[in-house]
Coordinates of C-alpha atoms in Angstrom, one line a residue:
Chain A
X1 CA -25.5 -17.1 65.0
X2 CA -22.4 -18.4 64.2
X3 CA -21.9 -19.6 61.1
X4 CA -21.5 -23.4 61.7
X5 CA -25.0 -23.4 63.1
X6 CA -26.0 -21.2 60.1
X7 CA -24.4 -24.2 57.8
X8 CA -26.4 -26.4 60.1
X9 CA -29.6 -25.7 59.7
X10 CA -29.1 -24.7 55.3
X11 CA -28.4 -28.7 55.8
X12 CA -31.8 -29.1 57.2
X13 CA -33.4 -26.9 55.2
X14 CA -32.0 -28.4 51.9
X15 CA -33.0 -31.8 53.4
X16 CA -36.7 -30.8 54.4
X17 CA -37.2 -28.9 50.9
X18 CA -36.4 -32.1 49.0
X19 CA -38.7 -34.3 51.0
X20 CA -40.9 -31.6 50.7
X21 CA -40.5 -31.7 47.0
X22 CA -41.2 -35.7 46.5
X23 CA -44.4 -35.1 48.3
X24 CA -45.5 -32.1 46.6
X25 CA -44.8 -33.9 43.0
X26 CA -47.8 -36.4 43.6
X27 CA -50.3 -33.3 44.4
X28 CA -48.9 -31.4 41.0
X29 CA -48.7 -34.6 39.0
X30 CA -51.9 -36.0 39.4
X31 CA -53.2 -32.6 39.4
X32 CA -52.1 -31.8 36.0
X33 CA -53.6 -35.4 34.3
X34 CA -57.1 -35.1 36.5
X35 CA -57.4 -31.1 37.6
X36 CA -57.7 -32.5 41.3
X37 CA -56.3 -32.3 44.6
X38 CA -55.7 -35.8 45.7
X39 CA -56.4 -35.2 49.1
X40 CA -55.9 -38.8 49.9
X41 CA -52.1 -38.2 48.9
X42 CA -50.9 -37.3 52.4
X43 CA -52.3 -40.3 53.6
X44 CA -50.8 -42.7 51.4
X45 CA -47.7 -40.8 52.6
X46 CA -49.0 -42.5 55.6
X47 CA -49.3 -46.0 54.6
X48 CA -46.2 -46.1 52.7
X49 CA -44.6 -45.7 56.2
X50 CA -46.7 -48.5 57.7
X51 CA -46.1 -50.7 55.0
X52 CA -42.5 -51.3 56.0
X53 CA -42.9 -51.2 60.1
X54 CA -44.9 -54.1 59.0
X55 CA -43.2 -55.9 56.2
X56 CA -40.3 -55.3 58.2
X57 CA -42.2 -57.0 61.7
X58 CA -44.5 -59.3 60.0
X59 CA -42.4 -60.6 57.3
X60 CA -38.7 -59.9 59.0
X61 CA -37.5 -58.7 56.0
X62 CA -34.8 -56.8 55.9
X63 CA -34.8 -52.8 55.9
X64 CA -33.7 -52.3 52.3
X65 CA -36.1 -54.9 51.3
X66 CA -39.2 -54.1 52.7
X67 CA -38.4 -50.5 51.8
X68 CA -38.6 -51.7 48.2
X69 CA -41.8 -53.7 49.2
X70 CA -43.5 -50.5 50.6
X71 CA -42.3 -48.5 47.6
X72 CA -44.5 -51.3 45.2
X73 CA -47.4 -51.3 47.4
X74 CA -47.9 -47.7 48.1
X75 CA -47.9 -47.6 44.3
X76 CA -50.6 -50.2 43.9
X77 CA -52.5 -48.5 46.9
X78 CA -52.3 -45.1 45.2
X79 CA -53.7 -47.1 41.9
X80 CA -56.3 -48.3 43.8
X81 CA -57.4 -45.4 45.0
X82 CA -57.7 -43.8 41.6
X83 CA -59.5 -47.0 40.3
X84 CA -62.1 -47.1 43.2
X85 CA -62.5 -43.3 44.3
X86 CA -61.7 -41.1 41.3
X87 CA -62.1 -43.1 37.7
X88 CA -66.1 -43.8 38.4
X89 CA -66.3 -40.0 38.8
X90 CA -64.2 -39.0 36.0
X91 CA -67.3 -37.5 33.9
X92 CA -68.9 -35.7 37.1
X93 CA -69.0 -32.9 38.1
X94 CA -65.2 -31.6 40.0
X95 CA -66.9 -30.8 42.7
X96 CA -67.5 -34.7 43.3
X97 CA -63.9 -36.1 42.7
X98 CA -63.1 -33.4 45.6
X99 CA -65.1 -35.0 47.9
X100 CA -64.5 -38.2 47.0
X101 CA -60.8 -37.1 47.5
X102 CA -61.5 -36.2 51.5
X103 CA -63.5 -39.1 52.1
X104 CA -60.5 -41.6 50.8
X105 CA -58.3 -39.3 53.3
X106 CA -60.8 -39.9 56.2
X107 CA -61.4 -43.6 55.2
X108 CA -57.7 -44.2 55.1
X109 CA -56.4 -42.5 58.4
X110 CA -59.2 -44.1 60.4
X111 CA -58.4 -47.5 58.7
X112 CA -55.0 -46.9 60.3
X113 CA -56.0 -45.8 63.7
X114 CA -59.0 -49.3 63.9
X115 CA -56.1 -51.7 62.1
X116 CA -52.7 -50.4 63.2
X117 CA -53.7 -48.8 66.4
X118 CA -53.2 -44.9 67.4
X119 CA -50.4 -45.1 69.3
X120 CA -47.2 -44.0 67.6
X121 CA -44.6 -46.6 66.7
X122 CA -40.7 -46.4 66.2
X123 CA -39.7 -46.4 63.0
X124 CA -36.5 -48.5 62.3
X125 CA -33.8 -46.8 60.2
X126 CA -30.3 -48.0 59.5
X127 CA -28.1 -46.6 62.1
X128 CA -25.9 -44.3 59.4
X129 CA -29.0 -42.2 59.4
X130 CA -29.0 -40.7 63.2
X131 CA -24.9 -40.9 63.5
X132 CA -23.8 -37.2 63.5
X133 CA -20.7 -36.2 61.4
X134 CA -18.4 -33.6 62.2
X135 CA -17.5 -31.5 58.5
X136 CA -15.8 -28.3 59.5
X137 CA -17.7 -27.7 62.6
X138 CA -21.2 -28.4 61.3
X139 CA -22.8 -31.2 62.8
X140 CA -24.3 -32.9 60.1
X141 CA -26.7 -36.0 61.2
X142 CA -26.9 -39.1 58.3
X143 CA -30.2 -38.5 57.3
X144 CA -29.1 -35.3 55.8
X145 CA -27.0 -36.8 53.8
X146 CA -29.3 -39.4 52.2
X147 CA -32.2 -37.5 51.6
X148 CA -30.5 -34.9 49.3
X149 CA -29.3 -37.8 47.1
X150 CA -32.1 -40.6 47.3
X151 CA -34.0 -37.3 46.6
X152 CA -31.7 -36.3 43.2
X153 CA -31.4 -40.1 41.8
X154 CA -35.5 -40.2 42.2
X155 CA -36.3 -36.3 40.9
X156 CA -34.1 -37.1 38.2
X157 CA -35.4 -40.6 37.2
X158 CA -38.7 -38.5 37.2
X159 CA -37.6 -35.5 34.6
X160 CA -36.8 -38.8 32.4
X161 CA -39.7 -40.1 32.6
X162 CA -41.8 -37.1 32.2
X163 CA -39.2 -35.2 29.7
X164 CA -38.0 -38.5 27.7
X165 CA -40.6 -41.5 27.5
X166 CA -43.6 -41.8 25.7
X167 CA -45.4 -42.1 28.7
X168 CA -44.3 -38.8 30.0
X169 CA -45.3 -37.1 26.6
X170 CA -48.9 -39.2 27.1
X171 CA -49.2 -37.3 30.5
X172 CA -47.9 -33.8 29.0
X173 CA -50.4 -34.2 26.5
X174 CA -53.4 -35.2 28.4
X175 CA -52.7 -32.2 31.0
X176 CA -52.5 -29.8 28.0
X177 CA -55.8 -31.1 26.3
X178 CA -57.6 -34.7 27.6
X179 CA -59.9 -34.6 24.8
X180 CA -57.2 -34.3 22.0
X181 CA -54.8 -36.6 23.4
X182 CA -57.5 -39.5 23.3
X183 CA -57.6 -38.7 19.4
X184 CA -54.1 -39.5 19.3
X185 CA -55.0 -42.7 20.3
X186 CA -53.7 -42.5 24.1
X187 CA -55.0 -44.7 26.6
X188 CA -56.2 -42.1 29.2
X189 CA -57.1 -44.7 32.2
X190 CA -53.4 -46.4 31.7
X191 CA -52.1 -42.9 31.6
X192 CA -53.7 -41.6 34.7
X193 CA -53.0 -44.8 36.4
X194 CA -49.1 -44.2 35.3
X195 CA -49.3 -40.8 36.9
X196 CA -50.9 -42.3 40.2
X197 CA -48.9 -44.8 40.5
X198 CA -45.2 -42.7 40.3
X199 CA -46.7 -39.9 42.4
X200 CA -47.3 -42.2 45.3
X201 CA -44.5 -44.3 44.5
X202 CA -42.7 -40.6 45.4
X203 CA -45.0 -40.6 48.3
X204 CA -43.7 -43.5 49.5
X205 CA -39.8 -42.4 49.2
X206 CA -40.7 -39.4 50.8
X207 CA -42.5 -41.0 53.8
X208 CA -39.0 -43.3 54.5
X209 CA -37.1 -40.5 54.2
X210 CA -39.5 -38.4 56.7
X211 CA -39.9 -41.9 58.9
X212 CA -35.9 -41.9 59.1
X213 CA -35.9 -38.5 60.1
X214 CA -38.9 -38.5 62.8
X215 CA -39.1 -42.1 63.9
X216 CA -42.6 -42.1 65.0
X217 CA -45.0 -43.1 62.7
X218 CA -48.9 -43.0 63.5
X219 CA -52.1 -43.1 61.4
X220 CA -51.8 -39.1 61.0
X221 CA -48.5 -38.1 60.0
X222 CA -49.2 -37.7 57.2
X223 CA -51.7 -35.0 57.5
X224 CA -49.1 -31.8 57.8
X225 CA -47.0 -33.0 56.0
X226 CA -49.5 -33.6 53.3
X227 CA -50.8 -30.2 53.7
X228 CA -47.4 -28.5 53.7
X229 CA -46.7 -30.3 50.6
X230 CA -49.3 -29.3 48.7
X231 CA -48.8 -25.9 49.9
X232 CA -45.3 -26.3 48.3
X233 CA -47.1 -27.4 45.2
X234 CA -49.5 -24.5 44.9
X235 CA -46.8 -22.2 45.9
X236 CA -44.4 -23.3 42.9
X237 CA -47.3 -23.0 40.6
X238 CA -49.8 -26.8 40.4
X239 CA -49.8 -29.1 37.3
X240 CA -45.7 -27.6 37.1
X241 CA -43.4 -30.2 38.7
X242 CA -40.2 -27.7 38.6
X243 CA -42.7 -25.6 40.8
X244 CA -43.3 -28.5 43.0
X245 CA -39.5 -28.6 43.5
X246 CA -39.1 -24.7 44.1
X247 CA -42.2 -24.8 46.0
X248 CA -41.2 -27.5 48.2
X249 CA -37.5 -26.0 49.0
X250 CA -39.2 -22.3 49.4
X251 CA -42.0 -24.3 52.7
X252 CA -38.1 -26.8 53.7
X253 CA -36.5 -23.4 54.3
X254 CA -39.4 -21.5 56.0
X255 CA -39.8 -24.1 57.9
X256 CA -36.3 -24.2 59.0
X257 CA -35.1 -21.3 59.2
X258 CA -37.9 -19.3 60.9
X259 CA -37.2 -21.5 64.2
X260 CA -33.7 -21.0 63.8
X261 CA -33.4 -17.0 63.8
X262 CA -37.1 -16.6 65.1
X263 CA -37.2 -19.3 67.9
X264 CA -39.7 -17.0 69.5
X265 CA -42.4 -17.6 66.5
X266 CA -41.1 -21.6 66.0
X267 CA -44.7 -22.5 67.3
X268 CA -46.5 -20.5 64.2
X269 CA -44.1 -22.0 61.7
X270 CA -47.4 -23.6 59.7
X271 CA -49.0 -20.4 59.9
X272 CA -45.7 -18.8 58.1
X273 CA -46.0 -21.1 55.3
X274 CA -49.6 -20.4 54.9
X275 CA -49.4 -17.1 55.0
X276 CA -46.2 -17.5 52.4
X277 CA -49.3 -19.6 50.0
X278 CA -52.0 -16.1 50.3
X279 CA -49.2 -13.9 48.9
X280 CA -48.3 -16.1 46.5
X281 CA -52.1 -16.3 45.4
X282 CA -52.5 -12.5 46.4
X283 CA -49.7 -11.6 43.7
X284 CA -49.5 -14.6 41.2
X285 CA -52.4 -16.9 41.7
X286 CA -50.7 -19.1 39.1
X287 CA -48.4 -19.9 41.6
X288 CA -44.2 -20.0 40.5
X289 CA -44.2 -21.8 37.9
X290 CA -47.7 -22.2 37.0
X291 CA -49.9 -21.5 33.3
X292 CA -52.4 -18.7 33.6
Chain B
X1 CA -65.3 -52.1 -0.6
X2 CA -67.4 -49.8 2.2
X3 CA -64.7 -48.6 4.4
X4 CA -66.9 -46.1 6.6
X5 CA -70.9 -47.2 7.2
X6 CA -73.0 -44.8 9.6
X7 CA -76.5 -46.3 9.6
X8 CA -78.9 -43.8 10.6
X9 CA -77.2 -42.4 13.3
X10 CA -79.6 -39.5 15.7
X11 CA -77.8 -37.8 18.4
X12 CA -80.0 -35.5 21.4
X13 CA -78.8 -33.7 23.6
X14 CA -81.8 -32.9 25.9
X15 CA -84.4 -32.0 23.7
X16 CA -82.3 -30.5 21.2
X17 CA -81.5 -33.4 18.3
X18 CA -78.7 -32.3 17.3
X19 CA -78.2 -34.9 14.0
X20 CA -81.0 -36.9 12.9
X21 CA -81.1 -40.2 11.1
X22 CA -77.6 -39.2 9.1
X23 CA -76.8 -41.7 6.6
X24 CA -73.9 -42.2 4.9
X25 CA -71.7 -45.3 3.0
X26 CA -68.4 -44.4 2.4
X27 CA -66.1 -46.4 -0.3
X28 CA -62.9 -46.6 0.2
X29 CA -60.7 -43.5 -1.8
X30 CA -63.7 -41.6 -1.4
X31 CA -63.5 -38.0 -1.3
X32 CA -66.5 -36.5 0.7
X33 CA -67.5 -33.4 1.9
X34 CA -69.6 -32.0 4.6
X35 CA -71.5 -28.8 3.9
X36 CA -74.4 -27.0 5.6
X37 CA -74.5 -24.1 7.9
X38 CA -73.1 -23.1 11.3
X39 CA -74.6 -25.6 13.8
X40 CA -76.4 -28.0 11.3
X41 CA -74.4 -31.1 12.8
X42 CA -71.3 -30.9 11.1
X43 CA -68.7 -31.6 13.6
X44 CA -71.1 -33.4 15.7
X45 CA -71.2 -36.5 13.1
X46 CA -67.2 -36.0 13.6
X47 CA -67.4 -36.4 17.1
X48 CA -70.1 -39.9 16.7
X49 CA -67.6 -41.3 14.3
X50 CA -64.4 -40.7 16.3
X51 CA -66.4 -42.0 19.5
X52 CA -66.5 -38.6 21.4
X53 CA -70.5 -38.7 21.5
X54 CA -72.1 -41.8 21.5
X55 CA -75.0 -41.9 19.4
X56 CA -78.5 -41.6 21.0
X57 CA -79.7 -43.9 17.8
X58 CA -77.8 -46.0 14.9
X59 CA -74.6 -47.9 14.6
X60 CA -71.4 -47.3 13.2
X61 CA -69.6 -49.3 10.8
X62 CA -65.4 -49.1 10.0
X63 CA -64.5 -51.4 7.7
X64 CA -67.4 -53.7 8.5
X65 CA -66.6 -54.1 12.2
X66 CA -69.1 -52.0 14.5
X67 CA -67.5 -49.3 16.5
X68 CA -70.1 -47.9 18.0
X69 CA -69.4 -47.0 22.0
X70 CA -65.9 -47.9 21.4
X71 CA -63.5 -46.2 23.3
X72 CA -61.8 -43.2 21.6
X73 CA -58.3 -44.2 21.5
X74 CA -59.6 -48.0 20.3
X75 CA -61.4 -46.0 17.6
X76 CA -58.1 -44.1 17.0
X77 CA -56.1 -47.3 16.8
X78 CA -58.4 -48.7 14.4
X79 CA -57.4 -46.0 11.5
X80 CA -59.7 -43.0 11.9
X81 CA -58.3 -39.3 12.8
X82 CA -59.3 -35.9 12.9
X83 CA -58.1 -32.4 12.9
X84 CA -60.1 -29.7 14.4
X85 CA -62.2 -26.6 13.3
X86 CA -60.2 -24.7 16.0
X87 CA -56.9 -26.0 16.0
X88 CA -55.9 -27.8 19.0
X89 CA -52.5 -28.2 18.7
X90 CA -50.3 -29.7 22.5
X91 CA -49.6 -25.3 21.9
X92 CA -46.7 -25.7 24.9
X93 CA -45.3 -28.2 23.0
X94 CA -42.4 -28.8 20.8
X95 CA -43.7 -29.7 16.7
X96 CA -42.0 -32.9 16.8
X97 CA -43.6 -33.7 20.1
X98 CA -47.0 -33.1 18.9
X99 CA -46.4 -35.6 16.2
X100 CA -44.5 -38.1 18.3
X101 CA -47.5 -38.0 20.9
X102 CA -49.8 -39.7 17.9
X103 CA -47.1 -41.9 17.0
X104 CA -47.9 -43.7 20.1
X105 CA -50.2 -46.1 19.3
X106 CA -47.9 -48.6 17.5
X107 CA -45.7 -48.5 20.6
X108 CA -45.9 -51.5 22.6
X109 CA -43.8 -51.1 25.1
X110 CA -45.2 -51.4 29.0
X111 CA -45.0 -48.6 31.7
X112 CA -42.5 -50.9 33.5
X113 CA -39.7 -51.2 30.3
X114 CA -40.1 -47.2 30.3
X115 CA -39.6 -47.2 34.1
X116 CA -36.6 -49.0 34.0
X117 CA -35.5 -47.9 30.6
X118 CA -35.1 -51.6 29.1
X119 CA -33.1 -51.5 25.7
X120 CA -36.6 -52.6 23.5
X121 CA -37.8 -49.7 25.3
X122 CA -35.3 -47.2 23.8
X123 CA -35.6 -48.6 20.5
X124 CA -39.0 -47.8 20.2
X125 CA -38.4 -44.0 21.5
X126 CA -35.7 -44.3 18.6
X127 CA -37.7 -45.3 16.2
X128 CA -41.0 -43.2 16.8
X129 CA -38.5 -39.9 16.6
X130 CA -37.6 -41.2 13.4
X131 CA -41.2 -41.4 12.2
X132 CA -41.8 -38.3 13.4
X133 CA -39.0 -36.5 11.2
X134 CA -40.2 -38.2 8.4
X135 CA -43.6 -37.1 8.7
X136 CA -42.4 -33.9 9.2
X137 CA -40.0 -33.9 6.2
X138 CA -43.0 -35.0 3.8
X139 CA -45.1 -31.8 5.1
X140 CA -42.3 -29.4 4.8
X141 CA -42.0 -28.7 8.5
X142 CA -39.2 -30.2 9.4
X143 CA -37.3 -27.0 10.1
X144 CA -39.9 -26.0 12.8
X145 CA -39.4 -29.3 14.4
X146 CA -37.9 -27.5 17.5
X147 CA -40.4 -24.8 17.9
X148 CA -43.1 -24.6 20.2
X149 CA -46.1 -25.9 18.1
X150 CA -48.6 -22.7 19.4
X151 CA -45.6 -19.9 17.6
X152 CA -45.8 -21.6 14.4
X153 CA -47.9 -19.2 11.8
X154 CA -51.4 -20.1 11.4
X155 CA -51.3 -22.1 8.3
X156 CA -48.6 -23.8 9.7
X157 CA -49.8 -25.4 12.7
X158 CA -52.9 -26.8 10.2
X159 CA -50.2 -28.3 8.1
X160 CA -49.0 -30.0 11.3
X161 CA -52.2 -31.2 12.6
X162 CA -52.9 -32.7 9.7
X163 CA -49.2 -34.4 10.1
X164 CA -50.1 -35.2 13.6
X165 CA -53.5 -37.1 12.4
X166 CA -51.6 -38.7 9.7
X167 CA -48.9 -40.3 11.9
X168 CA -52.0 -42.3 13.6
X169 CA -52.0 -44.0 10.3
X170 CA -55.5 -43.4 9.7
X171 CA -57.2 -45.0 6.9
X172 CA -60.2 -42.8 7.0
X173 CA -59.4 -38.9 8.1
X174 CA -61.9 -36.3 9.0
X175 CA -60.7 -32.9 8.0
X176 CA -63.0 -30.8 10.0
X177 CA -62.6 -27.0 8.2
X178 CA -58.5 -27.1 7.1
X179 CA -59.1 -24.2 5.2
X180 CA -60.7 -21.7 8.1
X181 CA -58.5 -18.5 8.3
X182 CA -56.5 -19.1 5.4
X183 CA -55.8 -16.9 2.5
X184 CA -56.6 -17.9 -1.4
X185 CA -53.0 -19.0 -1.6
X186 CA -52.6 -20.8 1.2
X187 CA -56.0 -22.4 0.7
X188 CA -55.0 -23.6 -3.0
X189 CA -51.9 -25.3 -1.5
X190 CA -53.9 -27.2 1.2
X191 CA -56.3 -28.4 -2.0
X192 CA -53.1 -29.3 -3.6
X193 CA -51.7 -30.8 -0.5
X194 CA -55.0 -33.3 0.6
X195 CA -55.3 -34.5 -2.6
X196 CA -51.6 -35.2 -2.5
X197 CA -51.9 -37.0 1.1
X198 CA -54.6 -39.0 -0.4
X199 CA -52.7 -40.7 -3.0
X200 CA -49.4 -41.0 -0.6
X201 CA -51.2 -42.8 2.0
X202 CA -54.6 -44.4 0.2
X203 CA -56.7 -42.5 2.4
X204 CA -60.7 -42.0 2.6
X205 CA -61.4 -38.4 3.7
X206 CA -64.3 -36.6 5.0
X207 CA -64.1 -32.9 4.5
X208 CA -66.2 -30.1 6.4
X209 CA -65.6 -26.9 4.3
X210 CA -67.0 -23.5 4.6
X211 CA -65.0 -22.5 1.6
X212 CA -67.1 -23.8 -1.0
X213 CA -64.1 -23.2 -3.6
X214 CA -62.9 -26.0 -1.8
X215 CA -65.3 -28.4 -1.6
X216 CA -66.4 -27.7 -4.9
X217 CA -63.5 -28.1 -6.2
X218 CA -61.9 -31.6 -4.7
X219 CA -64.9 -33.4 -3.6
X220 CA -66.4 -35.8 -6.0
X221 CA -69.2 -36.0 -3.8
X222 CA -71.1 -33.9 -1.0
X223 CA -73.5 -33.9 1.9
X224 CA -75.4 -31.2 3.0
X225 CA -76.6 -31.1 6.7
X226 CA -79.4 -28.5 7.9
X227 CA -80.5 -28.8 11.5
X228 CA -79.0 -32.1 11.4
X229 CA -80.9 -33.3 8.7
X230 CA -79.2 -34.7 5.2
X231 CA -81.1 -32.0 3.0
X232 CA -79.1 -33.2 -0.4
X233 CA -76.7 -35.3 -1.4
X234 CA -74.8 -35.2 -4.6
X235 CA -71.7 -34.6 -7.2
X236 CA -71.1 -31.3 -6.9
X237 CA -72.4 -30.0 -10.1
X238 CA -76.1 -31.0 -8.3
X239 CA -75.2 -30.0 -4.9
X240 CA -75.1 -26.2 -6.4
X241 CA -78.2 -26.4 -8.2
X242 CA -80.4 -28.1 -5.5
X243 CA -83.0 -25.5 -4.4
X244 CA -83.3 -26.8 -0.9
X245 CA -79.1 -26.2 -0.4
X246 CA -80.1 -22.8 -1.9
X247 CA -82.4 -21.9 0.5
X248 CA -80.5 -23.3 4.0
X249 CA -77.6 -21.2 2.2
X250 CA -79.3 -18.3 1.2
X251 CA -77.4 -17.1 -1.7
X252 CA -74.1 -18.1 -0.9
X253 CA -74.2 -20.5 -3.8
X254 CA -74.5 -17.0 -6.7
X255 CA -70.9 -15.8 -4.4
X256 CA -69.6 -19.2 -5.9
X257 CA -70.5 -18.7 -9.3

């Protein structure tokens, strides 16, 4: 493999890694506060792409504004899912909320099939995203510049929010000790809503970038990115935001580099991601950055 | 003025009556001791007052306002704070963050102004940091402010837990075995510390404690629970000579003498 092709793959892997990180954070944050795997997260991601599509086609809004609207709508969707499907089960056994999460996932997917239709739709993105640039012999797609930049902005915002603000502090307090946090006067419901909004918002950003990269959207588009991001969160150590970022990168690298170096194994891409998961679970079950 | 009235509280967990017919009318400024053998229901009483458990029967009034079945954070906001028997600090967060969490209540700004980092929000953020620092200074923990809370010596963790409770600006403070695990010297300092903060913050305090020196030393009024029932109430002198109490404790009184 020539050096320029290697760099091309590297840039691809970084870009994809950021995408997985954005999605994985939604899993890890919700797990942090509720000890619940939000299986509907991948479908919330899918809905975000459709929100962009329909705000553009129905209200003929420009792309940028449609994206903003879609992010807000997705945040509201995440908020409502928590209200309707998880909050009433707050004191129920863990397994009930887990079932509820899977239920929401199927509900959203089938809702999308019925309402949006099962046939893939093409996703509009600015011309710049699909343009190829040649830098020192390396061919780089526009989207591969945009993804890391946008991700860095949002991930920094997130770090600021979680580590520097009182809402973030409340979130961290809840994830450490739910009951004591309440006794400190923290409004648990509000903080959990906030967590879902942030996680869903990041998923929406991820969905827009994802759909710009693979410009077709359909009701099951969230399933595999969801599973991979979930794997990324587990590998990094579920509950840890830093872990989700690192796990996301790892999954991104495996996806791209495996295909690049061993093209004959390309079809087993996901198998390798899950092998990585199994290895981590065997040797460091709390994940790379997780707490024991 | 009555600050807290626990009006015949009873709580059952399945078939077990953990506390039955608990009555307490607390005057503002009092320091009341709650004692009794293990499993007598002392901590359960705290859990009912703070709203963690809801009593099966009976009502709780805080400054003549009914707080039974209110949510925990609302009760905290009204001015009831507690510490725990087994220290429950946020062990992985820093000392100052532990206190800042408890300052949250008094912050008004919304999630949105936080998300956009509006000036009003940043101002409040600075304000709680200053508040927390002030409080840490008062309990002489300011040198530890950036330490991880779980790494502090035991006695300091107890103090931090009290500082954290104070940060919610309570009027009523519930202390659950603050002297547990302390050596005699630390215990002596703790007693002075409790009296000092009571005076300074005009607190009403309920104290659960097994160390009779502490209870007899600082409480004017003592309630004794046994198997969920209040078996005695009175000043330290009366409690020490109450035959019921002696029976429940099987000789603890002799140790004290």
